[in-house]
Short mmCIF file of N, CA and C in Angstrom, two decimals:
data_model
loop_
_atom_site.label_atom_id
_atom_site.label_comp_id
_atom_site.label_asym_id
_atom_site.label_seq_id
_atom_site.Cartn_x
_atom_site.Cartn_y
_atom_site.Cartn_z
N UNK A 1 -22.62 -42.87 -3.33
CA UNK A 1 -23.98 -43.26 -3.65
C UNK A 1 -23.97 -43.94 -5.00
N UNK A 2 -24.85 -45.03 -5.06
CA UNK A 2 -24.65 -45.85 -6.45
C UNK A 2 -25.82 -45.97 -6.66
N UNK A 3 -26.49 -45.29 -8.00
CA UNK A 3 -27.74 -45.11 -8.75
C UNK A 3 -27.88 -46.46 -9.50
N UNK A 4 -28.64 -46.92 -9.65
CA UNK A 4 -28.71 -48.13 -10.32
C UNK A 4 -29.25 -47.73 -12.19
N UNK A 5 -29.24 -48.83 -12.69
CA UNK A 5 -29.33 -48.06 -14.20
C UNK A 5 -30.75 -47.70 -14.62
N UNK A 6 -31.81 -48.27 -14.04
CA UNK A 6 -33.08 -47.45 -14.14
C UNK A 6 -33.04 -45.77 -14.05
N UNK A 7 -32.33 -45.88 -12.88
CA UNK A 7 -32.23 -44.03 -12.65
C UNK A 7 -31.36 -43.36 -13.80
N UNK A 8 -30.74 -44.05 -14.35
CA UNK A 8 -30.00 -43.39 -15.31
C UNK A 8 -31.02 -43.78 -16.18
N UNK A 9 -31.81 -44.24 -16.66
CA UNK A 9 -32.30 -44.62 -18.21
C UNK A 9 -33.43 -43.38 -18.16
N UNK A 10 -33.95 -43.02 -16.80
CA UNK A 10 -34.83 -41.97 -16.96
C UNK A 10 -34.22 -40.92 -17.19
N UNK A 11 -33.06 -40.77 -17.29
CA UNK A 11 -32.17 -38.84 -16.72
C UNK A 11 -31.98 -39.09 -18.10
N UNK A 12 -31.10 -40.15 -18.75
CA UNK A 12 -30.74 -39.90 -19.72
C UNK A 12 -31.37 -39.96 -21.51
N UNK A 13 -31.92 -41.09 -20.98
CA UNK A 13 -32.77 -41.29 -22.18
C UNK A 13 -33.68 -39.93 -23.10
N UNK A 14 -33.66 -40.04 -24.21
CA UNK A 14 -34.45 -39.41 -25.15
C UNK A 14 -35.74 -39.74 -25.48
N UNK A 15 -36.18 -40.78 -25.25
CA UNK A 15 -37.29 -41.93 -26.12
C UNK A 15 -38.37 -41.24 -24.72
N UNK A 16 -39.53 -40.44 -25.12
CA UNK A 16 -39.81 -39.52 -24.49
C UNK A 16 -40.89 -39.24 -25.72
N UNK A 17 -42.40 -39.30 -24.55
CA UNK A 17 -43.52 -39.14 -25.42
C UNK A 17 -43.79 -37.24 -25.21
N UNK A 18 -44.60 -37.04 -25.98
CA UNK A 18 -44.61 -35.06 -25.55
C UNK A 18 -46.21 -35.01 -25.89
N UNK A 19 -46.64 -34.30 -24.92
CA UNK A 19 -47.90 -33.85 -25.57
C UNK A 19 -48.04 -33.14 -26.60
N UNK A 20 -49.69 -32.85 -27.24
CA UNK A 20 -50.02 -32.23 -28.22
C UNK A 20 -49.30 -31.07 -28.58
N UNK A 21 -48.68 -30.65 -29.25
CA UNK A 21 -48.41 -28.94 -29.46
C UNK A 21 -49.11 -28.70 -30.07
N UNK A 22 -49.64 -27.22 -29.86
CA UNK A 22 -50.66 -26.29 -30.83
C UNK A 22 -49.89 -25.60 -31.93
N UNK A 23 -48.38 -25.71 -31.91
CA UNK A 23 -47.50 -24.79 -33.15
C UNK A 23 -46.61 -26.03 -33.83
N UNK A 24 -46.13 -25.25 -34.63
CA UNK A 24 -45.23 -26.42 -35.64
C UNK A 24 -44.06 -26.72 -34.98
N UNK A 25 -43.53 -28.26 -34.27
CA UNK A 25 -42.34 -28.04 -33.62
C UNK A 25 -41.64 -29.55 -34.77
N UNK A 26 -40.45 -29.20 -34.41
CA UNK A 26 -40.01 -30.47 -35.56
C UNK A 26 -38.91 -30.79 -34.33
N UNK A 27 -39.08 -32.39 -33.90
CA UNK A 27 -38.29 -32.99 -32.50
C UNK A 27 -36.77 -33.40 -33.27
N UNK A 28 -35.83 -33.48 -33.20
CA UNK A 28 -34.38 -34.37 -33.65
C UNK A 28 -34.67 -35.75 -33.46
N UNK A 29 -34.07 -36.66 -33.85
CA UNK A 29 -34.15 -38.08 -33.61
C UNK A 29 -33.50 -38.47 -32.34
N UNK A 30 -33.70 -39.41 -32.33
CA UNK A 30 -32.92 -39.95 -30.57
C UNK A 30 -31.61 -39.94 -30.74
N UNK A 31 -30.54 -38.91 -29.87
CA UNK A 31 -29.49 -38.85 -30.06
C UNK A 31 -28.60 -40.18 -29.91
N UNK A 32 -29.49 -41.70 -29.14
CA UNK A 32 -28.64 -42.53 -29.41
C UNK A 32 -29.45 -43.91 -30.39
N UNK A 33 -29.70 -43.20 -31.56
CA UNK A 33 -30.03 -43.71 -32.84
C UNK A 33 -29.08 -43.35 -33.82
N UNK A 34 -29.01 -41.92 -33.56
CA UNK A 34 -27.84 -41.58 -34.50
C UNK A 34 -26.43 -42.45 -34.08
N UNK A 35 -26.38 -42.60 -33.14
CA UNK A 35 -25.10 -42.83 -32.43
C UNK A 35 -24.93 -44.44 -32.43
N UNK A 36 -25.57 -45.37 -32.86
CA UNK A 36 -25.54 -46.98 -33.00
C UNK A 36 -25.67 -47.01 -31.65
N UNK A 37 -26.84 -46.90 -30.94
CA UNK A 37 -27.27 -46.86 -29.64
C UNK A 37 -26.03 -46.91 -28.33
N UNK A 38 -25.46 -45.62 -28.62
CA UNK A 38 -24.55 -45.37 -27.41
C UNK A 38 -25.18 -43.92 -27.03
N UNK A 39 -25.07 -43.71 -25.63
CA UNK A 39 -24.94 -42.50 -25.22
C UNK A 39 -23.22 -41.85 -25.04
N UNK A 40 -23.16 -40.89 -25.45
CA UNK A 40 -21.60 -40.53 -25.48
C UNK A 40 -21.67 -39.10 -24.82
N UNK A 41 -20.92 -38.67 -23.95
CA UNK A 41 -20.70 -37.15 -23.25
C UNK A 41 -19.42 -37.30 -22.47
N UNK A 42 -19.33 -36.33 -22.09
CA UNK A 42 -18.45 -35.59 -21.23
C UNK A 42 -18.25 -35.97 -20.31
N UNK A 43 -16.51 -36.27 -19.62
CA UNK A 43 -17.12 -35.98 -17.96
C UNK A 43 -15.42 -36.13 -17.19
N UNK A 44 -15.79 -36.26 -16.14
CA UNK A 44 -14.61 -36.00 -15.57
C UNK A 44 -13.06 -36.67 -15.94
N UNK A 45 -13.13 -37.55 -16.88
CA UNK A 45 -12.19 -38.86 -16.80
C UNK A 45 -12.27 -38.62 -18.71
N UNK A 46 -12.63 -37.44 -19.14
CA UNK A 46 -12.47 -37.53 -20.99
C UNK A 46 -13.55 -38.03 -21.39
N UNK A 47 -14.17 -38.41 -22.26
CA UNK A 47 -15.33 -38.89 -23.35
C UNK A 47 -15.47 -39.90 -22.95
N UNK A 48 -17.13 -40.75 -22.61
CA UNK A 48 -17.41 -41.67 -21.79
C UNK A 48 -18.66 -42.21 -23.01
N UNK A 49 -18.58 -43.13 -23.48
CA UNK A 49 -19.82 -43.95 -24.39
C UNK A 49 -20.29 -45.07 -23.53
N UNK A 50 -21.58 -44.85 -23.13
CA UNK A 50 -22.44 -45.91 -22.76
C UNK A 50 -23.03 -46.84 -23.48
N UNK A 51 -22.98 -48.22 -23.96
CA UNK A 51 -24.21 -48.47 -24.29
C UNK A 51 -26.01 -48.34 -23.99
N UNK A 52 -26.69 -47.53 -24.80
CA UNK A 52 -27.87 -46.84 -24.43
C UNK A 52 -29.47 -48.24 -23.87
N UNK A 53 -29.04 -49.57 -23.90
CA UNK A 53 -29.55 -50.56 -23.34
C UNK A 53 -29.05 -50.84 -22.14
N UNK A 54 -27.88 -51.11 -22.05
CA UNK A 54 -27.33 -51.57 -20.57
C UNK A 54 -26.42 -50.56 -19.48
N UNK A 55 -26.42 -49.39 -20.26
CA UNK A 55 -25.54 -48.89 -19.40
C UNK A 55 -24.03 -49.00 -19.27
N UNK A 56 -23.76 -49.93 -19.77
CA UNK A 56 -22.12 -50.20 -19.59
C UNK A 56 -21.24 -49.89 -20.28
N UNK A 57 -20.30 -49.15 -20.30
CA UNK A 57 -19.62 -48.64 -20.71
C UNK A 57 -18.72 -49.54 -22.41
N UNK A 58 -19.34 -48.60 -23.61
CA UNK A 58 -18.90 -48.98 -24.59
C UNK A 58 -17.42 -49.05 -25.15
N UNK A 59 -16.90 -47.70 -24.60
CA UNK A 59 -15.65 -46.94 -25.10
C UNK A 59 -15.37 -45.96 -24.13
N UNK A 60 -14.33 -45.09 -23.81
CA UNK A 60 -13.69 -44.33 -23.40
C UNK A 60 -12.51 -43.18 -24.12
N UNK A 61 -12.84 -42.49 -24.20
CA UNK A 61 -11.45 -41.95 -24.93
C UNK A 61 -11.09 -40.62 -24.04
N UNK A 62 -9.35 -41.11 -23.04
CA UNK A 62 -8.89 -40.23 -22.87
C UNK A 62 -8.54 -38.75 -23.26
N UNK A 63 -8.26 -37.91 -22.51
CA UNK A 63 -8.03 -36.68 -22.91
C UNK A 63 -6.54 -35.84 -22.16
N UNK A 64 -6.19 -35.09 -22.17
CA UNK A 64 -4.78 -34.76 -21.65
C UNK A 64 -5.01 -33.98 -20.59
N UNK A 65 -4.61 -33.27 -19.81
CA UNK A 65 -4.39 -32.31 -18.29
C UNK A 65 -5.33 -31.10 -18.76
N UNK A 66 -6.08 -30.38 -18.00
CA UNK A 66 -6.46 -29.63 -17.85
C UNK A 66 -5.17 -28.11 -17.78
N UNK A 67 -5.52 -27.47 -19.05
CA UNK A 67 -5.21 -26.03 -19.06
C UNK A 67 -5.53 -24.96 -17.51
N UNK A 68 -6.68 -25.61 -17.04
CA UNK A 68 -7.47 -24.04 -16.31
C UNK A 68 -7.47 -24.89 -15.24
N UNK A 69 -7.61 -24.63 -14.17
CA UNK A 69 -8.12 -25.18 -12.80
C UNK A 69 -8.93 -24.24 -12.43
N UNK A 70 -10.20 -24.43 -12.18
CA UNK A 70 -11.18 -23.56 -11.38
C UNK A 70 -11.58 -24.43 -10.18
N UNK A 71 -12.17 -23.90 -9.21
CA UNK A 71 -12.62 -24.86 -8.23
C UNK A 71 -13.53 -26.42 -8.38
N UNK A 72 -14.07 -26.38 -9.35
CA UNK A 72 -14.59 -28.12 -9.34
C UNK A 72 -13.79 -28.84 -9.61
N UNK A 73 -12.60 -28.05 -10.53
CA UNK A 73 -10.98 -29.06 -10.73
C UNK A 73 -10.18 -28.78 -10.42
N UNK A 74 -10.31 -28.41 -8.74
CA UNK A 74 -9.03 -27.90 -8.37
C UNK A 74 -7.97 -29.08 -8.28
N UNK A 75 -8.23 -31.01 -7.87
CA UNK A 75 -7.98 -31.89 -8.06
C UNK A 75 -6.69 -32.37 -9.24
N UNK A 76 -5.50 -32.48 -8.75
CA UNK A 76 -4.38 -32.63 -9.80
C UNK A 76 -3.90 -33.92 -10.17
N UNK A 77 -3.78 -34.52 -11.02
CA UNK A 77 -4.21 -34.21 -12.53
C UNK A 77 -5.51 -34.18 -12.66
N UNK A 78 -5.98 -33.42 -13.52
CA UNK A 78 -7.40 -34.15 -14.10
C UNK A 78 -7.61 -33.29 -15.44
N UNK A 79 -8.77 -34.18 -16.05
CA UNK A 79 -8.39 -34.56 -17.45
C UNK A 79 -9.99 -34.80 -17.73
N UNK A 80 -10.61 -33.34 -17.73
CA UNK A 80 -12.03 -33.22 -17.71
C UNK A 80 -12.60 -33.05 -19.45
N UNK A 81 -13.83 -33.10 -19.48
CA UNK A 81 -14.51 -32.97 -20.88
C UNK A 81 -15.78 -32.54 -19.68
N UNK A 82 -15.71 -31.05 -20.32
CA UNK A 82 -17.19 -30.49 -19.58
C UNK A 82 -18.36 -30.58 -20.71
N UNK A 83 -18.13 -30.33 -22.06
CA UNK A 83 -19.18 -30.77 -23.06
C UNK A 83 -19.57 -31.75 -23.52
N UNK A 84 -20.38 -31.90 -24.45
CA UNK A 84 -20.85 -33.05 -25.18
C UNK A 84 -20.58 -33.17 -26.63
N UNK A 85 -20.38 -34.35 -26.79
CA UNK A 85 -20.41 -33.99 -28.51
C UNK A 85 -21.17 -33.58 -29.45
N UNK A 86 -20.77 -32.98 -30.67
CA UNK A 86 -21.70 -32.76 -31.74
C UNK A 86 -21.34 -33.85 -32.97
N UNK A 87 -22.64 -34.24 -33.97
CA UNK A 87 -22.44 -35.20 -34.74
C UNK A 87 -21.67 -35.01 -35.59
N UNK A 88 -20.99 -35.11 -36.35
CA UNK A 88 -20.30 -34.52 -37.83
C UNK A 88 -20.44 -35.08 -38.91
N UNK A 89 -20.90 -36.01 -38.78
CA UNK A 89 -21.40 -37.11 -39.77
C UNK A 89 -21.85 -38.36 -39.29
N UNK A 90 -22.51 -39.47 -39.91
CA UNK A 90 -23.19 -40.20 -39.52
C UNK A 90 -21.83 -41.31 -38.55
N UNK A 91 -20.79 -41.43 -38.86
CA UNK A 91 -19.81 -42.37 -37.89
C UNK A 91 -19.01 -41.39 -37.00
N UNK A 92 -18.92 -40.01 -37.40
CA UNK A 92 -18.12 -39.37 -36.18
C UNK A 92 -18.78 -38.31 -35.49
N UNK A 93 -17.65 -38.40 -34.35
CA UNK A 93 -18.70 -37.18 -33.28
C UNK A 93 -17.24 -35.88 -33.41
N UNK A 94 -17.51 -35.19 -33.01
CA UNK A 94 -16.58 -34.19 -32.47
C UNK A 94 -16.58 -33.64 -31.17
N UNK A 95 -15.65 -32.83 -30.14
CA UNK A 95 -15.99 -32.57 -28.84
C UNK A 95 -14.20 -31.74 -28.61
N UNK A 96 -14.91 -30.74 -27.76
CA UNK A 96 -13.28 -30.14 -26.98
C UNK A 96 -13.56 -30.00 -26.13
N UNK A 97 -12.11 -30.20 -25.72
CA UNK A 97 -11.63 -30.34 -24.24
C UNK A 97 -11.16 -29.34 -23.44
N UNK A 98 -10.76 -29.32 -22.15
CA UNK A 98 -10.18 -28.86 -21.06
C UNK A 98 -8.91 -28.74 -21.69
N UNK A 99 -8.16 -29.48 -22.23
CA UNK A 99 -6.91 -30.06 -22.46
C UNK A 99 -5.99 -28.66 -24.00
N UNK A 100 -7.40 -28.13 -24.16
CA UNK A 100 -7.28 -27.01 -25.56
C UNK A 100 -7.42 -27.84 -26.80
N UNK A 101 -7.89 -29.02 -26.82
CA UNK A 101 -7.92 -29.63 -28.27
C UNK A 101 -9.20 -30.05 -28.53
N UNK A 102 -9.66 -29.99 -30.10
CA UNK A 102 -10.45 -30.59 -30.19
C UNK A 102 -10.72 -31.62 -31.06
N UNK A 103 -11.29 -32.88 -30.73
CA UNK A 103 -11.38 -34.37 -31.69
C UNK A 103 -12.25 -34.56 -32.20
N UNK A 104 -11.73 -35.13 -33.20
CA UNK A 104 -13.06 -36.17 -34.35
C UNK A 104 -12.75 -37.42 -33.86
N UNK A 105 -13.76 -38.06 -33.39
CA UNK A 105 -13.30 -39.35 -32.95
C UNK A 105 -14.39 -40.17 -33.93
N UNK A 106 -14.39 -41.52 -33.78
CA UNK A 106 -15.38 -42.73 -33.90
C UNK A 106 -16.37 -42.89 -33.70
N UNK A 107 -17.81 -42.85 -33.77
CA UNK A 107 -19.14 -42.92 -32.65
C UNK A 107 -18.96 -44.77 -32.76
N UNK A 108 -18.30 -45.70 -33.15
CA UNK A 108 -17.82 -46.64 -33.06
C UNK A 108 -17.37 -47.42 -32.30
N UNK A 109 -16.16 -46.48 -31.81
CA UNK A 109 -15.12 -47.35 -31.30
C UNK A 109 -14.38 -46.16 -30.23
N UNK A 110 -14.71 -45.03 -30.69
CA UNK A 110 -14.26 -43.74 -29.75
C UNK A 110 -12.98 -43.40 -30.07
N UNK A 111 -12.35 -43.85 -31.69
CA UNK A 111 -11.13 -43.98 -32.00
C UNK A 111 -10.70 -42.26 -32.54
N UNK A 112 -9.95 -41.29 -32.32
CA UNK A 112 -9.32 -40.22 -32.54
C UNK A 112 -9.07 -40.57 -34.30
N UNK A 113 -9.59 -39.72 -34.77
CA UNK A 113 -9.57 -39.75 -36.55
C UNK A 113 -8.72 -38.23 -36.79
N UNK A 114 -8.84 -37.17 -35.60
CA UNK A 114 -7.96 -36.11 -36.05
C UNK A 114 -8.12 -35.44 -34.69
N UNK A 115 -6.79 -34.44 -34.21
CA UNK A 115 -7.03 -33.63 -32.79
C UNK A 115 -6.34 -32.35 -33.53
N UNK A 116 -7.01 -31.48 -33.24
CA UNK A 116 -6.25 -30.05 -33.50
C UNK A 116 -6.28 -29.26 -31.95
N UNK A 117 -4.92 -28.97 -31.83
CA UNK A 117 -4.64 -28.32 -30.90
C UNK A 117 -4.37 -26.39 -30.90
N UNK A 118 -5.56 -26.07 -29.70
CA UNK A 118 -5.59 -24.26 -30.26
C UNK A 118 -5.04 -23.70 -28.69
N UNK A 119 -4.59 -24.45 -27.89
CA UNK A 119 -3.60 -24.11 -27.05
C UNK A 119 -4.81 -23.37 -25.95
N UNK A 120 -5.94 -22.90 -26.14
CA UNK A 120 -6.95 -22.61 -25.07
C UNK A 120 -8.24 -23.85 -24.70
N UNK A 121 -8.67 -24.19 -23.28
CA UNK A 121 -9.65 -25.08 -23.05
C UNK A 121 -11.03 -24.50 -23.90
N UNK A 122 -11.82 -25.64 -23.46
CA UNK A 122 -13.24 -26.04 -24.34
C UNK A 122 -14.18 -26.32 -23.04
N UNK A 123 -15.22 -25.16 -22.87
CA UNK A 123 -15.45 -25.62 -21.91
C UNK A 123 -17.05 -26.02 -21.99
N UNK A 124 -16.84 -25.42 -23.24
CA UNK A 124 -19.18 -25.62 -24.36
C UNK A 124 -18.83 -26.46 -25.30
N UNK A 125 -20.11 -26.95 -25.79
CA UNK A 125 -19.64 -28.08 -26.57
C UNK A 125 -19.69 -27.57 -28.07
N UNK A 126 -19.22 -28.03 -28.68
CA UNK A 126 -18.75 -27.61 -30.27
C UNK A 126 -20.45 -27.41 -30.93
N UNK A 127 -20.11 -27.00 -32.05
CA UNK A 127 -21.40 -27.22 -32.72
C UNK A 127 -21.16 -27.11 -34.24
N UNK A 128 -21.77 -28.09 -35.23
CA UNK A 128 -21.79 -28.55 -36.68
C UNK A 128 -22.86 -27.80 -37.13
N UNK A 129 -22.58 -27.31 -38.55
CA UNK A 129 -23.54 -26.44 -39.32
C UNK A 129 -23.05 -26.58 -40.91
N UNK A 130 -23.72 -27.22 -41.34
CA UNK A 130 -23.31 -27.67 -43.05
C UNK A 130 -22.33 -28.22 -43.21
N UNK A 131 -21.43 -28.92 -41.89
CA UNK A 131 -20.26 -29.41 -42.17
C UNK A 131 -18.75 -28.89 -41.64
N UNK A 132 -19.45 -27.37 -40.87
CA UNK A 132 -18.50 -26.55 -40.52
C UNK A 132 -18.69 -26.54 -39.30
N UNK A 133 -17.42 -27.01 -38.06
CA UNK A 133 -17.60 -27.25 -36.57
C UNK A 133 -17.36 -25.49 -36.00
N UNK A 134 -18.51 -24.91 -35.42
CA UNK A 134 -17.91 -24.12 -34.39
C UNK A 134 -17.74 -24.21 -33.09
N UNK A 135 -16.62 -23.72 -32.57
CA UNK A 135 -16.28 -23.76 -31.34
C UNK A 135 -15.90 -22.56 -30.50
N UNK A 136 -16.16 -22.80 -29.28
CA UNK A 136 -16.20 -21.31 -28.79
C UNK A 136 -14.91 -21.33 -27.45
N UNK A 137 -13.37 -21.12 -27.71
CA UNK A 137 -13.09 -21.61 -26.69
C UNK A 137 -12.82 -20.21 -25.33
N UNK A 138 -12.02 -20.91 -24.08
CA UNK A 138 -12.15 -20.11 -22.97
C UNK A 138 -11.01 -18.87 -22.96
N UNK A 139 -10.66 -18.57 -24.37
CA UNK A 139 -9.91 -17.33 -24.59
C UNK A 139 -10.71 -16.15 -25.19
N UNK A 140 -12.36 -16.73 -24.82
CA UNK A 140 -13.11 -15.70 -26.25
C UNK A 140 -13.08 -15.82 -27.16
N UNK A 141 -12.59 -16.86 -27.90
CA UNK A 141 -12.56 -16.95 -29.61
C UNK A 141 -13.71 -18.15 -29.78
N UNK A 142 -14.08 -17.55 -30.95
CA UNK A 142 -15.29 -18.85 -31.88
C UNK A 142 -14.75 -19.38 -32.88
N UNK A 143 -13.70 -20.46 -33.07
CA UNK A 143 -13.08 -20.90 -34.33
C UNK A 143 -14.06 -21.96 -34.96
N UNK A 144 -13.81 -21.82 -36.66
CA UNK A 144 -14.49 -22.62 -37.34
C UNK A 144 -13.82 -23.65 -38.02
N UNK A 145 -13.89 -24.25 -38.12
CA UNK A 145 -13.48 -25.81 -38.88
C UNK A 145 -14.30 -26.43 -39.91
N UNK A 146 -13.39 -27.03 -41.01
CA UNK A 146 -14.50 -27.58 -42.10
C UNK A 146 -14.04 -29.03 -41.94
N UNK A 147 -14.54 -29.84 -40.82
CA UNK A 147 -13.68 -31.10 -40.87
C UNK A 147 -14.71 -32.46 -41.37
N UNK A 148 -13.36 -33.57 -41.02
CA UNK A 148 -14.30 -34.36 -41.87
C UNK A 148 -13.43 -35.67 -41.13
N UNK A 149 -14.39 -37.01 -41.21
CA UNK A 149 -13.87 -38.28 -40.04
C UNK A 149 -12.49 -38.69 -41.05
N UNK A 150 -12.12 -38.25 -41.64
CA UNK A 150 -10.90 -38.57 -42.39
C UNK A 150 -9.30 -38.56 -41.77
N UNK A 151 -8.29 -39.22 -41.49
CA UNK A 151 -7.64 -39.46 -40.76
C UNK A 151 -5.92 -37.72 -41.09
N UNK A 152 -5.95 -36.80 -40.88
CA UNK A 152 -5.10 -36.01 -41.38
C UNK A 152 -4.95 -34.82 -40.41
#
């Protein structure tokens, strides 16, 4: 089945009016404002950047074999990203993988600026807090990171 890109601009898009609230809510900005109008996520084939006007694919950035096979990947090889990224700063994203690693890439160019490898998959998506990435991977551990788009 082939969705045409209208159907995607409604699923995906942010730019989204809200009614009145009666309490104090404070909205985030459009996640592809921050992003130099790409949509960037997860998916079966590693980290996928859309351009957030046309749809077409900005960037790609591979990822390595899947650690775990559960039944949606029972499929050999494959080389999944079940999360999404988190921002880390205004040019990079961060995100882990299936593969047990996790990257600072480009919101650019989708270019790998650093991969640390913790030998267990990623199967939630990371999350940034003052600068410090947590991650929660599929061994039970929540590791923290103080990283930065710097190449090391």
């Amino acid at each position: 089945v082939e969705i045409g890109p209208n159907a995607y601009r409604g699923i995906l898009s942010t730019k989204r009016r809200t009614p009145d609230v009666k309490f104090p809510v404070r909205f985030a900005p459009d996640f592809e404002d921050l992003t130099g109008g790409k949509l960037v996520f997860g998916s079966w084939d590693g980290v996928v950047a859309l351009d957030a006007k046309t749809l077409e694919d900005a960037w790609r950035l591979p990822v390595g074999e899947l650690l775990v096979y559960s039944g949606p990947y029972c499929r050999t090889p494959s080389k999944s990203v079940s999360g999404t990224p988190a921002l880390l700063d205004a040019a990079h994203g961060v995100i882990g993988a299936q593969d047990g690693k996790l990257r600072v890439f480009g919101l650019a160019d989708g270019r790998v600026v650093r991969e640390i490898g913790t030998g267990a998959p990623y199967f939630a998506s990371p999350l940034v807090v003052k600068g410090v990435v947590f991650a929660a991977d599929f061994a039970g551990k929540v590791r923290a990171f103080r990283l930065d788009g710097r190449k090391g």
